[in-house]
N, CA and C of each residue as an Amber inpcrd file, in Angstrom:
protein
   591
  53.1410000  95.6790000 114.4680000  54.0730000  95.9080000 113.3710000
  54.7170000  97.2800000 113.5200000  55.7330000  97.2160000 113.8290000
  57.1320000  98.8530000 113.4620000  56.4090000  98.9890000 112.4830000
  56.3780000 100.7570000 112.1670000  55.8830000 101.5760000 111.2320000
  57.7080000 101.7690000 110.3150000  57.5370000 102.1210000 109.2160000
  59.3090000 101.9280000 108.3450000  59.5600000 102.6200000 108.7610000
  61.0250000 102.9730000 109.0540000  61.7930000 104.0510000 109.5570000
  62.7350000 103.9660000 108.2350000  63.0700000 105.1930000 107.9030000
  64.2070000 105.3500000 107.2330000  65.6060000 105.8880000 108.1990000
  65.9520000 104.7890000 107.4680000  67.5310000 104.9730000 108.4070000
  68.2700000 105.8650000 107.7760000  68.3100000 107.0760000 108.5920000
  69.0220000 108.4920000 107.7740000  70.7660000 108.0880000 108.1860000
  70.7460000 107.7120000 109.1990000  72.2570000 107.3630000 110.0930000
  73.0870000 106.4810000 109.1780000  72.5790000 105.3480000 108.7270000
  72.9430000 104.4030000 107.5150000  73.1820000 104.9990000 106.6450000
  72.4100000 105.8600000 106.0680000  72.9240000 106.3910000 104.7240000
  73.4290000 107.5600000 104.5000000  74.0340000 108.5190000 106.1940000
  74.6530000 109.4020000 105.6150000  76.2870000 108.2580000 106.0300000
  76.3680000 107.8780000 106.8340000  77.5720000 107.1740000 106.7080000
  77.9160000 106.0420000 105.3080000  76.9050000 106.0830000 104.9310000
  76.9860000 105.1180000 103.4950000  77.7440000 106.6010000 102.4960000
  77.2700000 107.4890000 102.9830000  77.0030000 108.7100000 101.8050000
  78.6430000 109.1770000 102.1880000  79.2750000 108.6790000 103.4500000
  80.7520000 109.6430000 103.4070000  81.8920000 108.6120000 102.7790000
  81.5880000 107.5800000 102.5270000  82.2640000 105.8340000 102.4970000
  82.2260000 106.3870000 100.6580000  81.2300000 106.4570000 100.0780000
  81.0910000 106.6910000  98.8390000  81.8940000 107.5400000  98.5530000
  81.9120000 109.0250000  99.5340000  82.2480000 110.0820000  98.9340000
  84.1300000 109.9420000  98.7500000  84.5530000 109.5560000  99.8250000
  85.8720000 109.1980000  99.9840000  86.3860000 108.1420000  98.6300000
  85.5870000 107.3260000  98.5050000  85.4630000 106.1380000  97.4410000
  85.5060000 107.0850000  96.0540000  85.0380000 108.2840000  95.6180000
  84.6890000 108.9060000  94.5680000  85.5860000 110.2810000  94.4770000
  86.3760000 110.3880000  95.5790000  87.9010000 111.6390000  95.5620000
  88.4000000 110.9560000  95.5010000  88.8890000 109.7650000  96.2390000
  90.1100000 108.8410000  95.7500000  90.2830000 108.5350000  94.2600000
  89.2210000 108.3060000  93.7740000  89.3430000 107.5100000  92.3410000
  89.6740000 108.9720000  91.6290000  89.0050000 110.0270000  91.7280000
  89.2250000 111.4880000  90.8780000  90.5650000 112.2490000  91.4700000
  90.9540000 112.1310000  92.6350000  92.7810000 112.4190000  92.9420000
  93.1020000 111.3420000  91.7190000  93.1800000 110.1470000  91.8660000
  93.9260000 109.5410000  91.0050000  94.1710000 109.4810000  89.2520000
  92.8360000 109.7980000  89.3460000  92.5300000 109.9120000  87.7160000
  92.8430000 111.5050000  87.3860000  93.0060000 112.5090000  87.7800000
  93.5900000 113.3330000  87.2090000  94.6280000 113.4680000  87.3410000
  95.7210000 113.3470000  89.2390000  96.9620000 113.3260000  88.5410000
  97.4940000 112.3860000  87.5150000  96.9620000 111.0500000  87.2370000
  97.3720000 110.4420000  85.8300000  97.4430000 111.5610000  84.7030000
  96.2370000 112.0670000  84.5610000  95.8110000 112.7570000  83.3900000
  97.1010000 114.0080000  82.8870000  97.0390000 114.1970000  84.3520000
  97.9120000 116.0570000  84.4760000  99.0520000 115.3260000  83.8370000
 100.2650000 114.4110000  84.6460000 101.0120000 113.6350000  84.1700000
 101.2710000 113.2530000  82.6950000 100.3880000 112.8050000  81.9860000
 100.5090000 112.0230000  80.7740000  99.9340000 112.8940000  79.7890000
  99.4490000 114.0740000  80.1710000  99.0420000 115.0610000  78.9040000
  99.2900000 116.6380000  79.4670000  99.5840000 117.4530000  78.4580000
  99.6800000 119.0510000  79.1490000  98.3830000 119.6410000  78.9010000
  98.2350000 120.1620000  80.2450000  97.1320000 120.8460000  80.7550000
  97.1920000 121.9260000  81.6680000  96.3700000 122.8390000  81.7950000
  96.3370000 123.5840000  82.5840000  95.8230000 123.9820000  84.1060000
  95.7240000 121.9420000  84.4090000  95.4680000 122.0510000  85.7070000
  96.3720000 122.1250000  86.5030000  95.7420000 123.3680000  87.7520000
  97.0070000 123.5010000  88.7470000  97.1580000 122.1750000  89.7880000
  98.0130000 121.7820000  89.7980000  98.2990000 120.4430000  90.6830000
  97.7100000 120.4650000  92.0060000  98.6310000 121.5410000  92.2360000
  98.6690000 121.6390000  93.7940000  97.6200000 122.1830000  94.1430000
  96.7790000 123.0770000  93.9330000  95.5730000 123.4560000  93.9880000
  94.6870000 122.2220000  93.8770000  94.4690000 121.7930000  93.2400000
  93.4880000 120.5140000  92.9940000  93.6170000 119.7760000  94.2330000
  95.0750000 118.9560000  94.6910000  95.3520000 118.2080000  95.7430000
  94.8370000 118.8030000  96.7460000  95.2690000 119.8400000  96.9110000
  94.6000000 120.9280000  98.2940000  93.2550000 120.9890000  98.5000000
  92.4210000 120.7960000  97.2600000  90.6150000 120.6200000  97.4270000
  90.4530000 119.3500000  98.0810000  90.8560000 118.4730000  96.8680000
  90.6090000 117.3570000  97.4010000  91.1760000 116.9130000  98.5190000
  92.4540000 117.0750000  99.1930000  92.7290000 116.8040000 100.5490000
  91.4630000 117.3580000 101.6850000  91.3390000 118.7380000 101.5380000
  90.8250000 119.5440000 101.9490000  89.4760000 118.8270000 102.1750000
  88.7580000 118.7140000 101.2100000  87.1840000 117.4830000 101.0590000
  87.3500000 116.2630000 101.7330000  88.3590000 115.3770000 101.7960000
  88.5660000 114.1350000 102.6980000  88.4370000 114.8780000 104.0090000
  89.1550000 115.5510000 104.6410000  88.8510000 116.1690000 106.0220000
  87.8070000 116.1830000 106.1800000  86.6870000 117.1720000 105.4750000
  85.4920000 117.4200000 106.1810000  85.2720000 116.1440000 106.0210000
  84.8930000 115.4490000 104.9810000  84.4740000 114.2470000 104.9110000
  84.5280000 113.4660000 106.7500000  85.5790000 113.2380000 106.7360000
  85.7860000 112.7690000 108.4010000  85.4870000 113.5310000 109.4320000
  85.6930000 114.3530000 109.2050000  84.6890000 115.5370000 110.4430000
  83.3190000 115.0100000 110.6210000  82.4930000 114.8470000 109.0810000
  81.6610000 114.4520000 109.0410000  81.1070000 112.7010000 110.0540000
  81.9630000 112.5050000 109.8250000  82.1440000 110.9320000 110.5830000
  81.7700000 111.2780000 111.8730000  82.9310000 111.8800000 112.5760000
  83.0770000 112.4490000 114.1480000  81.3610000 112.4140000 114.0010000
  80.9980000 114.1600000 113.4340000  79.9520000 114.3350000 113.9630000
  78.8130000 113.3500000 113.6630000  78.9280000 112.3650000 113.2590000
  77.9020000 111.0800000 113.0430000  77.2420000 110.6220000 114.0840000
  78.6710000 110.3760000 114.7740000  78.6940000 109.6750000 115.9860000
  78.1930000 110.4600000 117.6330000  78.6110000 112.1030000 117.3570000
  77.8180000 112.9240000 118.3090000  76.6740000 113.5810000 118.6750000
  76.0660000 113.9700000 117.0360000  75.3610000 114.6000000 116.3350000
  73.6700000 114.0290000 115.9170000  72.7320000 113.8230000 116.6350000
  71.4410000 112.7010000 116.2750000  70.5480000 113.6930000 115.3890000
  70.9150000 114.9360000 115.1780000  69.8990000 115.2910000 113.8220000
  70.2010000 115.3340000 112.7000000  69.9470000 114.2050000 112.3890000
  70.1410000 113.3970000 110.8400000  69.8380000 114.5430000 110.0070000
  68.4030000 114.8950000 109.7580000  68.2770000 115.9710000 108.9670000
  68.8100000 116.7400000 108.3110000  69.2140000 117.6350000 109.2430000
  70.2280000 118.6670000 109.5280000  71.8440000 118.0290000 108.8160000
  71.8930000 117.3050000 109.4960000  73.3650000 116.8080000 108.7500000
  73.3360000 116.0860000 107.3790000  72.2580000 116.0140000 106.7280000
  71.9040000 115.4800000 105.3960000  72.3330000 116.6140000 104.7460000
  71.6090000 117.6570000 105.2530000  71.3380000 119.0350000 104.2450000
  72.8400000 119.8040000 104.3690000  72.9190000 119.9200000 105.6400000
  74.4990000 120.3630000 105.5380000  75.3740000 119.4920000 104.9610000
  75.6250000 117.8030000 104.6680000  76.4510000 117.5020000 103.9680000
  75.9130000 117.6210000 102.1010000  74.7100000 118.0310000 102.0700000
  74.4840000 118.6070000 100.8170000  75.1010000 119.5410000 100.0390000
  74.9540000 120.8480000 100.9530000  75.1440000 121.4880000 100.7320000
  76.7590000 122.0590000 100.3760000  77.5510000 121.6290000 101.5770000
  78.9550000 121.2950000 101.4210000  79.7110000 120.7230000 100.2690000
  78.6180000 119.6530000  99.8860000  79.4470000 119.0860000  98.5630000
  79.2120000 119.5180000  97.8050000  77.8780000 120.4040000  97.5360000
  77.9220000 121.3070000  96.2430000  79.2040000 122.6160000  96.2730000
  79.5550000 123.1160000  97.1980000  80.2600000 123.8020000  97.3920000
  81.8110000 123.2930000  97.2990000  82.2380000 121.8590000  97.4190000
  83.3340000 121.2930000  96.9440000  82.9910000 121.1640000  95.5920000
  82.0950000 120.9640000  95.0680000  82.2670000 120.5450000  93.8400000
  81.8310000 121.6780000  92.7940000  81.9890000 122.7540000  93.3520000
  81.8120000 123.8420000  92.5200000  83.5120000 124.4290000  92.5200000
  84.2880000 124.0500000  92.8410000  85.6550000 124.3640000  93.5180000
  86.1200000 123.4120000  92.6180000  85.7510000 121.8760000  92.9370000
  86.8530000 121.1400000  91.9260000  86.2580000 121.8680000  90.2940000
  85.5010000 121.8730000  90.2260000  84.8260000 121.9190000  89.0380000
  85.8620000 123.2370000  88.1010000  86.1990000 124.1020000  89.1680000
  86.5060000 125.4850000  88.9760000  87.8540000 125.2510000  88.6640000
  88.4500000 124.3550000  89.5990000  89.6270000 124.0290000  89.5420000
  90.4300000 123.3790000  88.2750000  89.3490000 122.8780000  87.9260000
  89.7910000 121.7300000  86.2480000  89.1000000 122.1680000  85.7280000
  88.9530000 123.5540000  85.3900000  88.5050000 124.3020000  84.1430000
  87.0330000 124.7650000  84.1260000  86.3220000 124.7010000  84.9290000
  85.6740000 125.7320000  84.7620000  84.2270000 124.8550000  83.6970000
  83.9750000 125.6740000  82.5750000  83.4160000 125.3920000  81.1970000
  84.0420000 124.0430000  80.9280000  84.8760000 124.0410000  80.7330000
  85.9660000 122.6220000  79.9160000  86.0760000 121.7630000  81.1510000
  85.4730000 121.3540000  82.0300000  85.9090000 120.6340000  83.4500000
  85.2020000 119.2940000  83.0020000  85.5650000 118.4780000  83.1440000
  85.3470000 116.6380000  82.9320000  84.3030000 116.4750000  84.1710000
  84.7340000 117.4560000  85.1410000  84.0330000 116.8860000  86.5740000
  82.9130000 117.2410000  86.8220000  81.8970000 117.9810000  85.5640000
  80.6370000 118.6450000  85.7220000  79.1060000 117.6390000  86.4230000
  79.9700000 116.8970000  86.0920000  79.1080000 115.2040000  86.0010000
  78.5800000 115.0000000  87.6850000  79.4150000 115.7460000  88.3750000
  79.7610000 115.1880000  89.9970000  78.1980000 115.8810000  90.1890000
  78.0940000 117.2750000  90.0570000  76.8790000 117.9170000  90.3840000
  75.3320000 116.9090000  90.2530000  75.0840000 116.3850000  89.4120000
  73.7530000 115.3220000  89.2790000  74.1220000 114.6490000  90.6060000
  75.2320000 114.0640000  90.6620000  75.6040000 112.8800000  91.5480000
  75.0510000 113.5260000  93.1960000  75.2100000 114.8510000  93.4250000
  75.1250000 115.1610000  94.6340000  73.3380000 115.4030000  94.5910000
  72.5590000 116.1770000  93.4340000  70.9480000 115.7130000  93.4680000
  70.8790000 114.5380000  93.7870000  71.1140000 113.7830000  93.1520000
  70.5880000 112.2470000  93.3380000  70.7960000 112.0110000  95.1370000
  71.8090000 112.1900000  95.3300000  72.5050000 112.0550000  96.8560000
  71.0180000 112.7300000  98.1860000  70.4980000 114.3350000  97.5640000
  69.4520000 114.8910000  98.1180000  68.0250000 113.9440000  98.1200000
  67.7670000 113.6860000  96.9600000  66.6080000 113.0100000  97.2720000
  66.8420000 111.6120000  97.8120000  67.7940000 111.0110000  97.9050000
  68.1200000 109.7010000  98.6880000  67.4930000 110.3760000 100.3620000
  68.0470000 111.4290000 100.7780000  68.5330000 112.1950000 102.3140000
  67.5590000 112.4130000 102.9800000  67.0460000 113.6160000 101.9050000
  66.3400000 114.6600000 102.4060000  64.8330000 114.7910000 101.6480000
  64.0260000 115.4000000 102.0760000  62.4720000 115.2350000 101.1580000
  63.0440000 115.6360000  99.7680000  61.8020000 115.5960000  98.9000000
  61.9030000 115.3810000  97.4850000  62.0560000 117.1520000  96.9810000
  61.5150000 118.0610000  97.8520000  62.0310000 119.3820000  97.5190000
  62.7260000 119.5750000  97.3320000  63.9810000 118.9910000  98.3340000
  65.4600000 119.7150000  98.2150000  66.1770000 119.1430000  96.8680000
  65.4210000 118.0640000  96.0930000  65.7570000 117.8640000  95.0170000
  66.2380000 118.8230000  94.2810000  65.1230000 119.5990000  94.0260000
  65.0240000 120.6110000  93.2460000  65.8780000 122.0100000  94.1110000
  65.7920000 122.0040000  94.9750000  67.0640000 122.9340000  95.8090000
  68.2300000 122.5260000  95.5240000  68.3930000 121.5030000  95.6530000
  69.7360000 121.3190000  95.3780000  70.2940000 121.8280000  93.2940000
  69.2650000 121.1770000  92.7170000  69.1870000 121.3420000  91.4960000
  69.5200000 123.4370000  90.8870000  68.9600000 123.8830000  91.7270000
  68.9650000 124.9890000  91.2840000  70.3310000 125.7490000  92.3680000
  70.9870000 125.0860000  93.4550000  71.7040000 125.7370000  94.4040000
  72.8150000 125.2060000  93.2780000  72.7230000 124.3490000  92.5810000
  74.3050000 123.7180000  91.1910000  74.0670000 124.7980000  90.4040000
  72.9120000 124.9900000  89.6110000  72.9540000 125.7990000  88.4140000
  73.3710000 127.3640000  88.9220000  73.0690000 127.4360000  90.0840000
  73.6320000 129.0830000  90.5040000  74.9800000 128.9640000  90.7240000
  75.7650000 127.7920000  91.4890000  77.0790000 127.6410000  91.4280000
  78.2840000 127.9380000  90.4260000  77.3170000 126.7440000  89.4830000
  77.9950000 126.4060000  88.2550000  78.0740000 127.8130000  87.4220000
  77.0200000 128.5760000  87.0590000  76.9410000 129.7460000  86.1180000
  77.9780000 130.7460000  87.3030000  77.7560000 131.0440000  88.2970000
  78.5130000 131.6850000  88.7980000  80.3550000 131.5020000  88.6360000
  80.5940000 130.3810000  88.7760000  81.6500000 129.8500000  88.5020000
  81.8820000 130.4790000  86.5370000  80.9660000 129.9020000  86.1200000
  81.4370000 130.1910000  84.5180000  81.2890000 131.8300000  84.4440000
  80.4730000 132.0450000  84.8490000  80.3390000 133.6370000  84.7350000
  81.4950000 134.5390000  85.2220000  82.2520000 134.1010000  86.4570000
  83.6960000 134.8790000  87.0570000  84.3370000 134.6060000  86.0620000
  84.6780000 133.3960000  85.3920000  85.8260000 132.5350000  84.5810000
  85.9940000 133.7810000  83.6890000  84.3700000 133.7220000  83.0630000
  84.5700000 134.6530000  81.4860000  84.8770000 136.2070000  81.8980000
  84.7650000 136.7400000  83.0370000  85.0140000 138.3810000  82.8170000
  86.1540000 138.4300000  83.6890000  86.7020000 137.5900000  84.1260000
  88.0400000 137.6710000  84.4150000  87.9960000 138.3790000  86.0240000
  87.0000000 137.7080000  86.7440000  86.8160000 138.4890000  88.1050000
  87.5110000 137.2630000  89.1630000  87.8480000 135.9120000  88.2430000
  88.3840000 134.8270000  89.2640000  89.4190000 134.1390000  88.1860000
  90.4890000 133.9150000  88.6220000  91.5480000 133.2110000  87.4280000
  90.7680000 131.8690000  87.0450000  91.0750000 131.8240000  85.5710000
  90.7270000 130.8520000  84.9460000  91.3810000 129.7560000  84.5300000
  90.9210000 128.5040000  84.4390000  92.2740000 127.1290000  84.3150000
  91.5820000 126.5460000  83.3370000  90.4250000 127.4780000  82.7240000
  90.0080000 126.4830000  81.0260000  91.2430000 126.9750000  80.3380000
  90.5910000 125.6420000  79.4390000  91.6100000 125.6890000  78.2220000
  91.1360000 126.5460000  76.9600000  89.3730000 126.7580000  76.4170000
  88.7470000 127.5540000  75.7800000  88.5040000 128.6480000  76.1030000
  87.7050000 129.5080000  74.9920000  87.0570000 130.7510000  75.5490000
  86.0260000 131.1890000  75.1440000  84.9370000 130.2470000  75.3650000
  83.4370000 130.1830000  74.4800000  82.9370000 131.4530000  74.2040000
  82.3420000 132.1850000  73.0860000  81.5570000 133.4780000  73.0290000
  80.5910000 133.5900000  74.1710000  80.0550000 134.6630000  74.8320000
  78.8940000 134.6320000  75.8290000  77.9290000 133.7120000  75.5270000
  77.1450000 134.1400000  74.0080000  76.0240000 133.4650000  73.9960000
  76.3040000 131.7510000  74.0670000  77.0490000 131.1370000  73.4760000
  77.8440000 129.5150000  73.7260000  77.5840000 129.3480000  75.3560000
  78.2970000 130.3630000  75.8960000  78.3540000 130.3080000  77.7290000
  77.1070000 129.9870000  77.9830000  76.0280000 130.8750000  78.1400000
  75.0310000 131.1040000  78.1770000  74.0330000 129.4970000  77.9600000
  74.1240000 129.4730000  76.9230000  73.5560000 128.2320000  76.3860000
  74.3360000 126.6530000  77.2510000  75.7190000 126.8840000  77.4000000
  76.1280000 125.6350000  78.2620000  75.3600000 125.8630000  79.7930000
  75.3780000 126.9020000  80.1080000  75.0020000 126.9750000  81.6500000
  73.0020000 126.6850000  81.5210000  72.3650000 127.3400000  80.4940000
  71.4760000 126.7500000  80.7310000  70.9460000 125.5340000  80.3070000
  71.4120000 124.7670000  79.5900000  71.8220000 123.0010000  79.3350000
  71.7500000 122.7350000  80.2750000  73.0470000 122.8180000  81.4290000
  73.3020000 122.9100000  82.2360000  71.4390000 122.7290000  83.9090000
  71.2980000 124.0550000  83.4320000  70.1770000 123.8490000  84.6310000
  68.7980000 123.0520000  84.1130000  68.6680000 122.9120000  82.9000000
  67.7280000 121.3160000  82.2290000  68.1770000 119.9590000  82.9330000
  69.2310000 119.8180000  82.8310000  69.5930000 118.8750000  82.6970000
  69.5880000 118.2700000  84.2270000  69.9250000 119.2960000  85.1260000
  69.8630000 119.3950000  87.1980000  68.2200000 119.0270000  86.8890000
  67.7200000 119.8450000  86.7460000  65.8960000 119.8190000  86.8420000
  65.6830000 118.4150000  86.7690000  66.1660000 117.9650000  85.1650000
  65.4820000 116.9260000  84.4810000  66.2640000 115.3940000  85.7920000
  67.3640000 116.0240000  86.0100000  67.8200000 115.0890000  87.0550000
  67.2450000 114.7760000  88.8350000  66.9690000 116.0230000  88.6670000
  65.9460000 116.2960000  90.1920000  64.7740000 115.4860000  89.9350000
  64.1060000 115.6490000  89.3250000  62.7490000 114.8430000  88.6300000
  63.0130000 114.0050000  88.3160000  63.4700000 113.3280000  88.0420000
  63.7390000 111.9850000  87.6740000  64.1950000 110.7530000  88.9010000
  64.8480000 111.7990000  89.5980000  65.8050000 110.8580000  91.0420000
  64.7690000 111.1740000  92.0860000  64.0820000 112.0400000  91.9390000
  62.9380000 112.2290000  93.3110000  61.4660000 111.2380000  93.1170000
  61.5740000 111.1070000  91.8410000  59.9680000 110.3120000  91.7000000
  60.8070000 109.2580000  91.5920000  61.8370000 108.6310000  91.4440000
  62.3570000 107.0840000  91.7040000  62.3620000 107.0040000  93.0990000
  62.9830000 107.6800000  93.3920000  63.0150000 107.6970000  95.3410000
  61.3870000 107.5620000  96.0270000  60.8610000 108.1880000  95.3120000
  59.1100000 108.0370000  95.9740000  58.1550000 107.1280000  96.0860000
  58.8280000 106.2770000  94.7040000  58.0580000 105.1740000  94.2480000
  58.9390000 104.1490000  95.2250000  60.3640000 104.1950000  95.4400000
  60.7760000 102.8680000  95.8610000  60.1510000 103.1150000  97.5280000
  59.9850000 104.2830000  97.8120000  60.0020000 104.0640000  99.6490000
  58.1260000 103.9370000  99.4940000  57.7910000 103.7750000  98.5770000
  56.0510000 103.3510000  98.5860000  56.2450000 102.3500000  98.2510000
  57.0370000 101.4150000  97.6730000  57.2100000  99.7050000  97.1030000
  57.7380000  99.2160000  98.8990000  58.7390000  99.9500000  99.5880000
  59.2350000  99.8490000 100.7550000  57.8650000  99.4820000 101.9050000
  57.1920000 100.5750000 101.7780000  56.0210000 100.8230000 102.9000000
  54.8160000  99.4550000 102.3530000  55.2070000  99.1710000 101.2660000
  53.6570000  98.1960000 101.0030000  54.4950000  97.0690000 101.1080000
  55.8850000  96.6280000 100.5500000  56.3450000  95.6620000 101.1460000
  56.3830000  94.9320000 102.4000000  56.7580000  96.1650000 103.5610000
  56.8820000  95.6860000 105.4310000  55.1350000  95.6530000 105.6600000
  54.4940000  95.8970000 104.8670000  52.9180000  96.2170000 105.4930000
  52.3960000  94.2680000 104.9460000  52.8620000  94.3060000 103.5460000
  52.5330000  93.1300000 103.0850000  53.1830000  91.4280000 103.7890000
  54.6180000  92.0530000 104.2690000  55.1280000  91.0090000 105.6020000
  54.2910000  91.3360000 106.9620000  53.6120000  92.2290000 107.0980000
  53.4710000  92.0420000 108.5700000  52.0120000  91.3610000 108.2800000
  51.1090000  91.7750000 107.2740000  49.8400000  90.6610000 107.1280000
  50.2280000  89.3600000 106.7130000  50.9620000  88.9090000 106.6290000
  51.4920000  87.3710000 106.3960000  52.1860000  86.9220000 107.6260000
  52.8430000  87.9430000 108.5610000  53.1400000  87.4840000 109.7970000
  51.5250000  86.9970000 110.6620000  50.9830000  88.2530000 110.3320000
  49.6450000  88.0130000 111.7680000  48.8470000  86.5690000 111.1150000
  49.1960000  86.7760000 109.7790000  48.0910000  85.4380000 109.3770000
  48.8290000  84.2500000 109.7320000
C-alpha cells in the first residue's frame, strides 16, 4: 500500500486558478461599484494592483512547472498574497475597505499548503499588515483613500478585532485541515485492508 501523499503541486495550481477566479470577480465588482456610486477609490491605482497580482499569479504558473519545491512555493505564494492584499486593502480604503475579508481567505489558503503553524504565521503576518496599513492611514505617513476618520482608540479596537478574528480563523481552519488529512490517512489505510482481504 502507497503511504498518502499530499499533492502540494495540485493544490498550489488549484490555489492560482482560484486566485485569478477571485481578482477577476473583485476587478469587476468594484469598477461597477466606483462607476455607479462616488467614492474615493483611485481607479487606476486599483487596476494597476490587480493587473499587477494576475502577473505574478502566472509567473507563479511558469514556476510550477520548473520549480519541484512545493514547500517553498506554498509559503512564498503565501506570503505574496498577503502582501497583495494588504495593498488592495489599502487601496479601497484602508479601515473602510470591503476587501478586509480577503485576509482569512489567504489563512485558510496556509493551512490547506503548508503545516498548521504557518496558520498562525500567516494570522499574525495579516494583523501586522493590516494595523500597519491602518496605522500609516491615520498619521498621515501614507495617503489615505478612506472615506472616515475613526478616533485612535475606535482604530485600535478595529485592528485588534481584527487580530481575534485571524487567530480565531487560524484555529479553526488548521484543526479542520488536521482532522480531514487524519479522516484521509484512515480512509486509504481502511481501502488498502479491504484490498489485501
Amino acid at each position: 500500500m502507497q503511504p498518502v501523499m499530499f499533492d502540494e503541486r495540485t493544490w498550489l495550481a488549484w490555489l492560482v486558478k482560484i486566485r485569478v477566479l477571485i481578482l477577476t470577480l473583485l476587478l469587476g465588482v468594484e469598477l461597477v461599484v466606483a462607476r455607479l456610486s462616488a467614492t474615493s477609490l483611485p481607479v487606476g491605482l486599483f487596476v494597476f494592483s490587480v493587473l499587477l497580482w494576475f502577473g505574478v499569479s502566472l509567473f507563479y504558473v511558469l514556476l510550477l512547472s520548473i520549480w519541484q519545491e512545493y514547500k517553498l512555493q506554498a509559503a512564498l505564494q503565501v506570503i505574496t498574497d498577503l502582501l497583495f492584499v494588504t495593498l488592495i486593502v489599502h487601496v479601497t480604503g484602508g479601515v473602510d475597505s470591503s476587501l478586509n475579508f480577503l485576509y482569512p481567505l489567504v489563512i485558510i489558503v496556509a493551512c490547506i499548503l503548508l503545516p498548521r503553524v504557518w496558520a498562525y504565521i500567516t494570522a499574525g503576518l495579516a494583523f501586522a499588515l493590516f494595523g500597519a496599513i491602518v496605522e500609516l492611514n491615520f498619521y498621515g505617513a501614507i495617503p489615505s483613500y478612506s472615506t472616515s476618520r475613526p478616533a485612535l482608540t475606535a482604530l485600535q479596537v478595529i485592528v485588534v478585532m481584527n487580530l481575534l478574528a485571524y487567530l480565531a480563523v487560524a484555529y479553526l481552519a488548521g484543526h479542520l485541515t488536521s482532522k480531514l488529512r487524519q479522516v484521509g490517512i484512515q480512509l486509504q489505510d481502511t481501502s488498502g485492508a479491504l484490498e489485501d482481504l
